[in-house]
Amino acid sequence: MSLIWFTLVGFFTLVSSVQGYDGAGWVNAHATFYGGGDASGTMGGACGYGNLYSQGYGTNTAALSTALFNNGMSCGACFEIKCADDPRWCLPGSVVVTATNFCPPNNALPNNAGGWCNPPRQHFDLSQPVFQQIAQYRAGIVPVAYRRVPCKKRGGIRFTINGHSYFNLVLVTNVGGAGDVQSVSIKGSKTNWQPMSRNWGQNWQSNTNLNGQSLSFKVTTSDSRTIISNHVAPAGWSFGQTFSGAQFP
């Protein structure tokens, strides 16, 4: 079981602030659903988050089509979605979801008859529970309007350290603000800042042996805001542990 060290561990600094997508207009798309009534089929996924319940994402999640997924760069982004222009199936209100998975294209089917996630369609495959908040189950697919919104998360950004001595694979989760991490740097107590490379989804890789050093992380999201979590992991950290750092306001 992962161990979470909370914000008392380190000193945290917010570096820069640039206005991003706040106030963005609504865009037309479509939505379907997957994962079953309890959303158990949405666990895992192309963003690498694993158990969405324990990671804090719950059932308010979506798989994005190729046009929206952006080769994993959109993992963690938040969208407000409402059913639109289909009074037979639409329900009032809207939902906010986090991008946690990829909806692959099906090139064997037409874009308007089963190939819902084919390029260039903008499409959300929602968890079934969240789909049923905006549309009736029997609809299957509905037109929607969506917009990017800030992610509101509880607690700090979480860093789960996996791998081994010369292969640090850090899963970055629970990111507020823009939500979609574009770059990560790591610093041991005996090293300078080192950029990490995206391995897949929101798993970030460093090939430096950082055993026995306290670890700091620098996270930048798509709105060019950067936040630093200093000495989040103590010198005695172990692989498999999760540590909680600073959070975007």
GROMACS .gro file of C-alpha atoms in nm:
model
  249
    1MET     CA    1   0.000   0.000   0.000
    2SER     CA    2   0.134   0.342  -0.094
    3LEU     CA    3   0.245   0.581   0.174
    4ILE     CA    4   0.142   0.943   0.129
    5TRP     CA    5   0.352   1.215   0.286
    6PHE     CA    6   0.160   1.540   0.302
    7THR     CA    7   0.258   1.900   0.263
    8LEU     CA    8   0.429   1.932   0.600
    9VAL     CA    9   0.722   1.745   0.449
   10GLY     CA   10   0.843   2.015   0.214
   11PHE     CA   11   0.851   2.379   0.123
   12PHE     CA   12   0.651   2.467  -0.182
   13THR     CA   13   0.685   2.749  -0.432
   14LEU     CA   14   0.456   2.861  -0.711
   15VAL     CA   15   0.676   2.998  -0.985
   16SER     CA   16   0.477   3.160  -1.265
   17SER     CA   17   0.119   3.238  -1.361
   18VAL     CA   18  -0.019   3.280  -1.711
   19GLN     CA   19  -0.388   3.302  -1.795
   20GLY     CA   20  -0.488   2.997  -1.995
   21TYR     CA   21  -0.828   2.862  -2.096
   22ASP     CA   22  -1.052   3.031  -1.835
   23GLY     CA   23  -1.360   3.169  -2.003
   24ALA     CA   24  -1.318   2.954  -2.315
   25GLY     CA   25  -1.631   2.914  -2.525
   26TRP     CA   26  -1.835   2.600  -2.582
   27VAL     CA   27  -1.736   2.359  -2.862
   28ASN     CA   28  -1.957   2.097  -3.025
   29ALA     CA   29  -1.875   1.726  -2.997
   30HIS     CA   30  -2.042   1.391  -2.923
   31ALA     CA   31  -2.037   1.155  -2.626
   32THR     CA   32  -2.088   0.785  -2.564
   33PHE     CA   33  -2.021   0.577  -2.252
   34TYR     CA   34  -1.825   0.272  -2.136
   35GLY     CA   35  -1.711   0.091  -1.824
   36GLY     CA   36  -2.039  -0.041  -1.684
   37GLY     CA   37  -2.275   0.096  -1.424
   38ASP     CA   38  -2.006   0.104  -1.155
   39ALA     CA   39  -1.741   0.238  -1.395
   40SER     CA   40  -1.512  -0.054  -1.307
   41GLY     CA   41  -1.427  -0.092  -1.675
   42THR     CA   42  -1.269   0.254  -1.680
   43MET     CA   43  -0.985   0.157  -1.445
   44GLY     CA   44  -0.631   0.170  -1.580
   45GLY     CA   45  -0.625   0.339  -1.916
   46ALA     CA   46  -0.382   0.515  -2.145
   47CYS     CA   47  -0.295   0.791  -1.898
   48GLY     CA   48  -0.149   0.542  -1.650
   49TYR     CA   49  -0.356   0.647  -1.351
   50GLY     CA   50  -0.443   0.292  -1.248
   51ASN     CA   51  -0.723   0.270  -0.992
   52LEU     CA   52  -0.924   0.585  -1.054
   53TYR     CA   53  -1.105   0.550  -0.722
   54SER     CA   54  -0.793   0.541  -0.505
   55GLN     CA   55  -0.630   0.815  -0.714
   56GLY     CA   56  -0.923   1.045  -0.640
   57TYR     CA   57  -1.073   1.069  -0.989
   58GLY     CA   58  -1.378   0.858  -0.911
   59THR     CA   59  -1.630   0.810  -1.190
   60ASN     CA   60  -1.609   1.163  -1.334
   61THR     CA   61  -1.372   1.056  -1.609
   62ALA     CA   62  -1.356   1.036  -1.987
   63ALA     CA   63  -1.164   0.870  -2.266
   64LEU     CA   64  -1.076   1.117  -2.542
   65SER     CA   65  -1.072   1.066  -2.916
   66THR     CA   66  -0.751   1.110  -3.113
   67ALA     CA   67  -0.834   1.473  -3.191
   68LEU     CA   68  -0.857   1.557  -2.820
   69PHE     CA   69  -0.609   1.311  -2.664
   70ASN     CA   70  -0.306   1.475  -2.827
   71ASN     CA   71  -0.081   1.170  -2.785
   72GLY     CA   72  -0.136   1.173  -2.409
   73MET     CA   73  -0.060   1.541  -2.360
   74SER     CA   74  -0.424   1.599  -2.258
   75CYS     CA   75  -0.416   1.345  -1.973
   76GLY     CA   76  -0.538   1.517  -1.659
   77ALA     CA   77  -0.720   1.802  -1.834
   78CYS     CA   78  -1.072   1.882  -1.712
   79PHE     CA   79  -1.377   1.944  -1.929
   80GLU     CA   80  -1.727   2.064  -1.854
   81ILE     CA   81  -1.974   1.878  -2.075
   82LYS     CA   82  -2.348   1.918  -2.133
   83CYS     CA   83  -2.588   1.738  -2.361
   84ALA     CA   84  -2.702   1.966  -2.644
   85ASP     CA   85  -2.975   1.990  -2.907
   86ASP     CA   86  -3.138   1.652  -2.852
   87PRO     CA   87  -3.448   1.705  -2.636
   88ARG     CA   88  -3.549   1.339  -2.669
   89TRP     CA   89  -3.241   1.215  -2.483
   90CYS     CA   90  -3.075   1.511  -2.311
   91LEU     CA   91  -3.101   1.580  -1.939
   92PRO     CA   92  -3.048   1.927  -1.790
   93GLY     CA   93  -2.723   2.032  -1.629
   94SER     CA   94  -2.356   1.962  -1.695
   95VAL     CA   95  -2.073   1.748  -1.558
   96VAL     CA   96  -1.700   1.805  -1.511
   97VAL     CA   97  -1.472   1.517  -1.605
   98THR     CA   98  -1.099   1.450  -1.605
   99ALA     CA   99  -0.931   1.298  -1.911
  100THR     CA  100  -0.795   0.960  -1.798
  101ASN     CA  101  -0.801   0.739  -2.108
  102PHE     CA  102  -0.783   0.720  -2.487
  103CYS     CA  103  -1.076   0.627  -2.711
  104PRO     CA  104  -0.907   0.457  -3.008
  105PRO     CA  105  -1.030   0.499  -3.363
  106ASN     CA  106  -1.215   0.219  -3.541
  107ASN     CA  107  -1.121   0.268  -3.903
  108ALA     CA  108  -1.335  -0.029  -4.009
  109LEU     CA  109  -1.647   0.174  -3.936
  110PRO     CA  110  -1.766   0.510  -4.074
  111ASN     CA  111  -1.717   0.815  -3.856
  112ASN     CA  112  -2.093   0.858  -3.817
  113ALA     CA  113  -2.179   0.490  -3.765
  114GLY     CA  114  -1.962   0.333  -3.497
  115GLY     CA  115  -1.630   0.503  -3.567
  116TRP     CA  116  -1.714   0.768  -3.313
  117CYS     CA  117  -1.353   0.828  -3.206
  118ASN     CA  118  -1.208   0.836  -3.558
  119PRO     CA  119  -1.010   1.147  -3.656
  120PRO     CA  120  -1.101   1.426  -3.691
  121ARG     CA  121  -1.404   1.378  -3.463
  122GLN     CA  122  -1.396   1.540  -3.120
  123HIS     CA  123  -1.552   1.276  -2.899
  124PHE     CA  124  -1.581   1.187  -2.531
  125ASP     CA  125  -1.634   0.828  -2.418
  126LEU     CA  126  -1.765   0.898  -2.068
  127SER     CA  127  -1.793   0.661  -1.776
  128GLN     CA  128  -2.148   0.527  -1.772
  129PRO     CA  129  -2.246   0.690  -1.439
  130VAL     CA  130  -2.142   1.036  -1.557
  131PHE     CA  131  -2.306   0.991  -1.900
  132GLN     CA  132  -2.635   0.915  -1.727
  133GLN     CA  133  -2.615   1.249  -1.547
  134ILE     CA  134  -2.652   1.437  -1.876
  135ALA     CA  135  -2.840   1.191  -2.102
  136GLN     CA  136  -3.062   0.886  -2.091
  137TYR     CA  137  -2.891   0.549  -2.107
  138ARG     CA  138  -3.089   0.436  -2.412
  139ALA     CA  139  -2.953   0.722  -2.621
  140GLY     CA  140  -2.616   0.549  -2.664
  141ILE     CA  141  -2.462   0.855  -2.827
  142VAL     CA  142  -2.562   1.221  -2.791
  143PRO     CA  143  -2.443   1.556  -2.920
  144VAL     CA  144  -2.269   1.759  -2.650
  145ALA     CA  145  -2.105   2.094  -2.596
  146TYR     CA  146  -1.781   2.110  -2.399
  147ARG     CA  147  -1.524   2.356  -2.270
  148ARG     CA  148  -1.197   2.335  -2.080
  149VAL     CA  149  -1.228   2.429  -1.714
  150PRO     CA  150  -0.981   2.442  -1.424
  151CYS     CA  151  -0.937   2.115  -1.236
  152LYS     CA  152  -1.033   2.134  -0.871
  153LYS     CA  153  -0.850   1.866  -0.673
  154ARG     CA  154  -0.828   1.789  -0.303
  155GLY     CA  155  -0.484   1.785  -0.147
  156GLY     CA  156  -0.154   1.820  -0.327
  157ILE     CA  157  -0.012   1.686  -0.650
  158ARG     CA  158   0.083   1.321  -0.596
  159PHE     CA  159   0.409   1.163  -0.705
  160THR     CA  160   0.421   0.782  -0.710
  161ILE     CA  161   0.777   0.656  -0.751
  162ASN     CA  162   0.820   0.325  -0.933
  163GLY     CA  163   1.108   0.156  -1.112
  164HIS     CA  164   1.456   0.082  -0.976
  165SER     CA  165   1.785   0.258  -0.900
  166TYR     CA  166   1.866   0.377  -1.252
  167PHE     CA  167   1.508   0.395  -1.379
  168ASN     CA  168   1.283   0.625  -1.177
  169LEU     CA  169   0.931   0.615  -1.320
  170VAL     CA  170   0.716   0.879  -1.149
  171LEU     CA  171   0.340   0.884  -1.195
  172VAL     CA  172   0.204   1.238  -1.150
  173THR     CA  173  -0.162   1.253  -1.044
  174ASN     CA  174  -0.420   1.478  -0.877
  175VAL     CA  175  -0.304   1.790  -1.061
  176GLY     CA  176  -0.519   2.099  -1.019
  177GLY     CA  177  -0.542   2.406  -1.242
  178ALA     CA  178  -0.492   2.314  -1.608
  179GLY     CA  179  -0.440   1.951  -1.499
  180ASP     CA  180  -0.251   1.838  -1.809
  181VAL     CA  181   0.119   1.815  -1.722
  182GLN     CA  182   0.351   1.915  -2.005
  183SER     CA  183   0.689   1.881  -1.835
  184VAL     CA  184   0.839   1.752  -1.510
  185SER     CA  185   1.185   1.802  -1.358
  186ILE     CA  186   1.336   1.619  -1.063
  187LYS     CA  187   1.606   1.725  -0.819
  188GLY     CA  188   1.784   1.514  -0.562
  189SER     CA  189   1.932   1.676  -0.253
  190LYS     CA  190   2.276   1.619  -0.410
  191THR     CA  191   2.192   1.706  -0.772
  192ASN     CA  192   2.074   1.996  -0.983
  193TRP     CA  193   1.738   2.007  -1.156
  194GLN     CA  194   1.709   1.742  -1.428
  195PRO     CA  195   1.430   1.727  -1.688
  196MET     CA  196   1.231   1.406  -1.696
  197SER     CA  197   1.103   1.248  -2.018
  198ARG     CA  198   0.745   1.135  -2.072
  199ASN     CA  199   0.742   0.755  -2.072
  200TRP     CA  200   0.368   0.716  -2.134
  201GLY     CA  201   0.055   0.893  -2.018
  202GLN     CA  202   0.150   1.083  -1.704
  203ASN     CA  203   0.443   0.855  -1.618
  204TRP     CA  204   0.770   1.050  -1.623
  205GLN     CA  205   1.115   0.894  -1.639
  206SER     CA  206   1.461   0.973  -1.499
  207ASN     CA  207   1.766   0.750  -1.541
  208THR     CA  208   1.967   0.901  -1.255
  209ASN     CA  209   2.038   0.705  -0.937
  210LEU     CA  210   1.869   0.918  -0.670
  211ASN     CA  211   1.858   0.659  -0.393
  212GLY     CA  212   1.920   0.804  -0.047
  213GLN     CA  213   1.843   1.161  -0.153
  214SER     CA  214   1.538   1.371  -0.072
  215LEU     CA  215   1.348   1.451  -0.391
  216SER     CA  216   1.194   1.772  -0.524
  217PHE     CA  217   0.971   1.806  -0.829
  218LYS     CA  218   0.895   2.088  -1.072
  219VAL     CA  219   0.569   2.051  -1.266
  220THR     CA  220   0.456   2.266  -1.560
  221THR     CA  221   0.106   2.246  -1.709
  222SER     CA  222  -0.030   2.352  -2.049
  223ASP     CA  223  -0.109   2.706  -1.933
  224SER     CA  224   0.265   2.760  -1.868
  225ARG     CA  225   0.224   2.767  -1.493
  226THR     CA  226   0.497   2.595  -1.292
  227ILE     CA  227   0.488   2.476  -0.934
  228ILE     CA  228   0.778   2.343  -0.727
  229SER     CA  229   0.743   2.091  -0.445
  230ASN     CA  230   1.071   2.094  -0.252
  231HIS     CA  231   1.192   1.787  -0.057
  232VAL     CA  232   0.858   1.609  -0.098
  233ALA     CA  233   1.014   1.264  -0.068
  234PRO     CA  234   1.251   1.225   0.230
  235ALA     CA  235   1.594   1.069   0.188
  236GLY     CA  236   1.458   0.732   0.301
  237TRP     CA  237   1.194   0.700   0.030
  238SER     CA  238   1.128   0.361  -0.132
  239PHE     CA  239   0.994   0.254  -0.470
  240GLY     CA  240   0.619   0.210  -0.466
  241GLN     CA  241   0.556   0.502  -0.230
  242THR     CA  242   0.339   0.804  -0.306
  243PHE     CA  243   0.420   1.153  -0.180
  244SER     CA  244   0.197   1.462  -0.184
  245GLY     CA  245   0.336   1.801  -0.279
  246ALA     CA  246   0.213   2.149  -0.358
  247GLN     CA  247  -0.100   2.223  -0.558
  248PHE     CA  248  -0.201   2.482  -0.816
  249PRO     CA  249  -0.449   2.726  -0.658
   0.00000   0.00000   0.00000
